[in-house]
């Protein structure tokens, strides 16, 4: 043991003097590096007996040292020994795999056997709290478990306890979620990632309610829409809370429930569907489609009873039950007739089989056997009737029921029996309240025996408390003999009665006398209405306000009438008049004016068309009214007027809905136009005259006229000419493309009074040019072109061009064609060079560069040099000299030579530029860089179209094929050559800032490199203090996958998170092998797991030209795996003396190895020597495991291959 007095000093003194102590040692790793306590930085010490001591002088559990050396994978912190965990950056207690620690010894929270981590930090236990390390934010807990979001991140809080992601939620001292008032909360995360604080519902288990008590949620964040039935709304539809069942839906999409109120749900088992009511499985199969909807509107009573829709009878839906019975939706069985059809009353009310009564309990008549009494196919409900010998008369619909010409009586027990004697039955009518008598013929009569009149529905007619009866003469009168007007009723359907008996007259509803056309009261004779002198038969009309109109036949128009006021009318209303004559449609139907002022046909068929802006009917030339039956406008001859239709209110509109004016010409022609200034527009929107003749217009829409102001019209199809003059019909000249030929003044080219000679705007003939009937210009029988100049220029066709009368070659519009010394026109882009007004251009107006005032500047192929927008053409001798070389132009005084690249020009200093003088960026080899947006411009770091280009190391970033690295539509996000956003090491997109620098969206600086033809974004690798990690003077980087790389993308091989060193640099991955940076000829030797083999000082073992340095007889494969000269696998084992011993598989013992240099010695795979027996065979223990030897503290200890000590 170490002397106790040594530990009375501070640990600093202890570690400083320990090497000089005779009773203790400073513990170090196999690499000779002194071990330290990771939490304090102090050295680790041990006793001479092999114990490692903690800071309290107690032996550290699970670890020993041999001569002060412990295994290389042992770390010390918080008085315990640890080994690296499989989780990066974490460690586990050397004696307890469940005890996970940080490198400084903090206890890491473990859940479900895994360390709790989030965002690159781990959760540690500290007292009763769980904290994120190293930020030390508090982690929310629930029942001892940390709370996570669905993306795996933890729910954390600031040191004050306020949860970061949810307002008004805090952590208690035990890290439990609580409200401001310390109420325990449950955070529920919605499918969109939103967190909602809730409390358990006091009413519904497994359901949570929000703090405002307005919303119920399940634990997954879905809204509970029916808490009593535990229905939650999930993305696939309503489902049963806590189960794998979905709620069934009706055909209309509502949640299906049984009549008990329980929800019907289902789940799919293979291809079959299991249906439940509540939690009970149904015993009856019903089918649900793949959207959870029923195939029909079933009614579910219980798990054994389902009602299937059968039919609708009198507005009532009937069903068939699973027992095959016809029932109502409440599973009430319906009574049936002997024919098997539902039994109803005459009013269509159903009879229930269980009660033999209506739904409201009203009983029905039964025969002696107890079955329903059926009268005329219907059951008869029992209502009060007249008593006959203490028995009730059976009444149906207010009338006695007959059977075999006898009344039917009802006993006190509800049984029906026939009456055995004749009688007149007195019944109180249920509508009028009057007593009615029925004989055996079922005819209703008054007490005096008069037959009562009936309506079509067999109801009785009553006026002023008296029945309307049939008199002896067959006329309809009242009971007291008062006469009734034939076929006339008031608005309520009651008959119009008379006043007086000797000479009956008529009164209005307000008791005023009704007067005839002679001004005297009308009289009624046998129901007919006459004038007071009985000479003229009249007709009465009663409107909906009970106003009486007296109509008499018109003498002038036999089919019309004259009303009280002397107006002509039909029975449908007053006739529309014009000049005191009735208006009629083309088919002779009269037009009636309604009280509202609108017009309709007498037969009410079709629609009356009205004039624009008025309510008056539209009349044709013959005076008939325009009507339509199909909402289209047709002339009187039946011709359809195109471009218009009739709106529902009788207005004529075009197909844009704008009302047009219908003009009827004296010849009967119909034209639809709309006023437009001093002109009109037809239904198609074309400018026209008031007669509808279309006017020719300029491109700006203004009408074309002759110099004297006359309009130019489009001719009709019967005329050969395309355009004619208004009024005269003379032909107007037209161009080859069918337009009106115009002078420079904008006036049309017209002919003189002879309808032939072409006149100029001054009215003078033009060089003998005439206009033919088709509007073409000719001279001497030959077609010519007249240039509308002043004076006019007449051109004749000549070899695809035109010549004037002086023989000068011109184009069609009169511009002179520029010819070379050989009389051949100059050309460019299939166009000739023309001159006009001193300007030299192509036919389309493109400027032409001139060598001098007469000759254009030409390329070597003879085509002329043309200008582009933004280019200035310089005249002068400079052009002449320049063209003696290859093609060139002059731009702002500088000669530009035609380069080998399309659309690029070369300055005399060798730089390339665009035609607008912008300089183009070129590589070191002088090659311009071009992207989808054009060439890359120098100094502005953008393409021609303005697209930004990323920069790296001060130069534009180019992909492997030389294409510039550009950004997306947002002008920020970097795209690769496939137009896909580049992702940075932090998982966020790489963006280009205003300076062209590369960063991730989170602000992290990145560089771009290419690894195996794949684009990789990397950021600086930093240590815990934030410093950039380096190796051999080179900065290290990490990519999105966490791989450590050099600046050019070479992967750096790490052991214990540190680069593996070598004299020539450090180990990197090159292609599919390990090599050394700075000397790629060397191959790093690695084991079969591709882990580098290192010497005792940690440097890599290498090979050159396939031979391993420092290990004779060992070679390497192309991937760096060691082998002997026969190609057999070799294991390299490093001894304590820093000797590399090559081991090869033993021929006799396949699980063991022998030394490449001495086959008499056997080893296990980790290099420990196997003990041999006297026969030279491996020594084994009782379990058959080989025994190895190892030297501890100078003595030989035998151990089995699993490390267990054994006796020799």
PDB file of N, CA and C in Angstrom, residues 76 136 200 400 467 528 586 642 670 703 954 997-998 1008 1060 1124 1169:
ATOM      1  N   UNK A  76     -10.888   6.851 -16.036  1.00  0.00           N
ATOM      2  CA  UNK A  76     -11.186   7.031 -14.613  1.00  0.00           C
ATOM      3  C   UNK A  76     -11.872   8.372 -14.396  1.00  0.00           C
ATOM      4  N   UNK A 136     -26.890  21.858 -19.288  1.00  0.00           N
ATOM      5  CA  UNK A 136     -27.480  21.785 -17.942  1.00  0.00           C
ATOM      6  C   UNK A 136     -28.917  22.286 -17.918  1.00  0.00           C
ATOM      7  N   UNK A 200     -55.693  14.894 -16.930  1.00  0.00           N
ATOM      8  CA  UNK A 200     -56.572  13.755 -17.196  1.00  0.00           C
ATOM      9  C   UNK A 200     -58.032  14.136 -16.986  1.00  0.00           C
ATOM     10  N   UNK A 400    -119.758   6.436 -42.922  1.00  0.00           N
ATOM     11  CA  UNK A 400    -120.048   5.071 -42.468  1.00  0.00           C
ATOM     12  C   UNK A 400    -119.388   4.053 -43.386  1.00  0.00           C
ATOM     13  N   UNK A 467    -125.635  23.208 -46.768  1.00  0.00           N
ATOM     14  CA  UNK A 467    -125.028  22.357 -47.781  1.00  0.00           C
ATOM     15  C   UNK A 467    -125.418  22.843 -49.162  1.00  0.00           C
ATOM     16  N   UNK A 528    -126.543  31.008 -64.972  1.00  0.00           N
ATOM     17  CA  UNK A 528    -125.850  31.821 -65.964  1.00  0.00           C
ATOM     18  C   UNK A 528    -126.058  33.287 -65.652  1.00  0.00           C
ATOM     19  N   UNK A 586     -96.579  36.476 -84.138  1.00  0.00           N
ATOM     20  CA  UNK A 586     -96.586  36.099 -85.548  1.00  0.00           C
ATOM     21  C   UNK A 586     -97.546  34.952 -85.825  1.00  0.00           C
ATOM     22  N   UNK A 642     -77.858  35.553 -85.384  1.00  0.00           N
ATOM     23  CA  UNK A 642     -76.696  35.006 -84.696  1.00  0.00           C
ATOM     24  C   UNK A 642     -76.079  36.018 -83.731  1.00  0.00           C
ATOM     25  N   UNK A 670     -83.279  42.033 -89.771  1.00  0.00           N
ATOM     26  CA  UNK A 670     -83.127  42.239 -88.329  1.00  0.00           C
ATOM     27  C   UNK A 670     -81.636  42.398 -88.019  1.00  0.00           C
ATOM     28  N   UNK A 703     -62.401  53.707 -87.247  1.00  0.00           N
ATOM     29  CA  UNK A 703     -62.916  53.326 -88.571  1.00  0.00           C
ATOM     30  C   UNK A 703     -62.016  53.857 -89.687  1.00  0.00           C
ATOM     31  N   UNK A 954     -12.120  32.347 -52.641  1.00  0.00           N
ATOM     32  CA  UNK A 954     -12.016  33.551 -53.450  1.00  0.00           C
ATOM     33  C   UNK A 954     -12.288  33.348 -54.921  1.00  0.00           C
ATOM     34  N   UNK A 997     -20.235  33.597 -50.101  1.00  0.00           N
ATOM     35  CA  UNK A 997     -19.688  32.616 -49.170  1.00  0.00           C
ATOM     36  C   UNK A 997     -20.724  31.539 -48.880  1.00  0.00           C
ATOM     37  N   UNK A 998     -20.238  30.352 -48.490  1.00  0.00           N
ATOM     38  CA  UNK A 998     -21.101  29.200 -48.235  1.00  0.00           C
ATOM     39  C   UNK A 998     -21.324  29.044 -46.745  1.00  0.00           C
ATOM     40  N   UNK A1008     -17.018  23.012 -49.785  1.00  0.00           N
ATOM     41  CA  UNK A1008     -17.552  21.975 -50.661  1.00  0.00           C
ATOM     42  C   UNK A1008     -16.383  21.232 -51.288  1.00  0.00           C
ATOM     43  N   UNK A1060      -4.646   8.693 -36.535  1.00  0.00           N
ATOM     44  CA  UNK A1060      -3.558   7.736 -36.339  1.00  0.00           C
ATOM     45  C   UNK A1060      -2.297   8.328 -36.971  1.00  0.00           C
ATOM     46  N   UNK A1124       1.137 -13.842 -45.578  1.00  0.00           N
ATOM     47  CA  UNK A1124       2.493 -14.346 -45.792  1.00  0.00           C
ATOM     48  C   UNK A1124       2.748 -14.449 -47.289  1.00  0.00           C
ATOM     49  N   UNK A1169       0.099 -16.486 -25.473  1.00  0.00           N
ATOM     50  CA  UNK A1169       0.718 -17.775 -25.801  1.00  0.00           C
ATOM     51  C   UNK A1169      -0.036 -18.899 -25.116  1.00  0.00           C
TER      52      UNK A1169
END
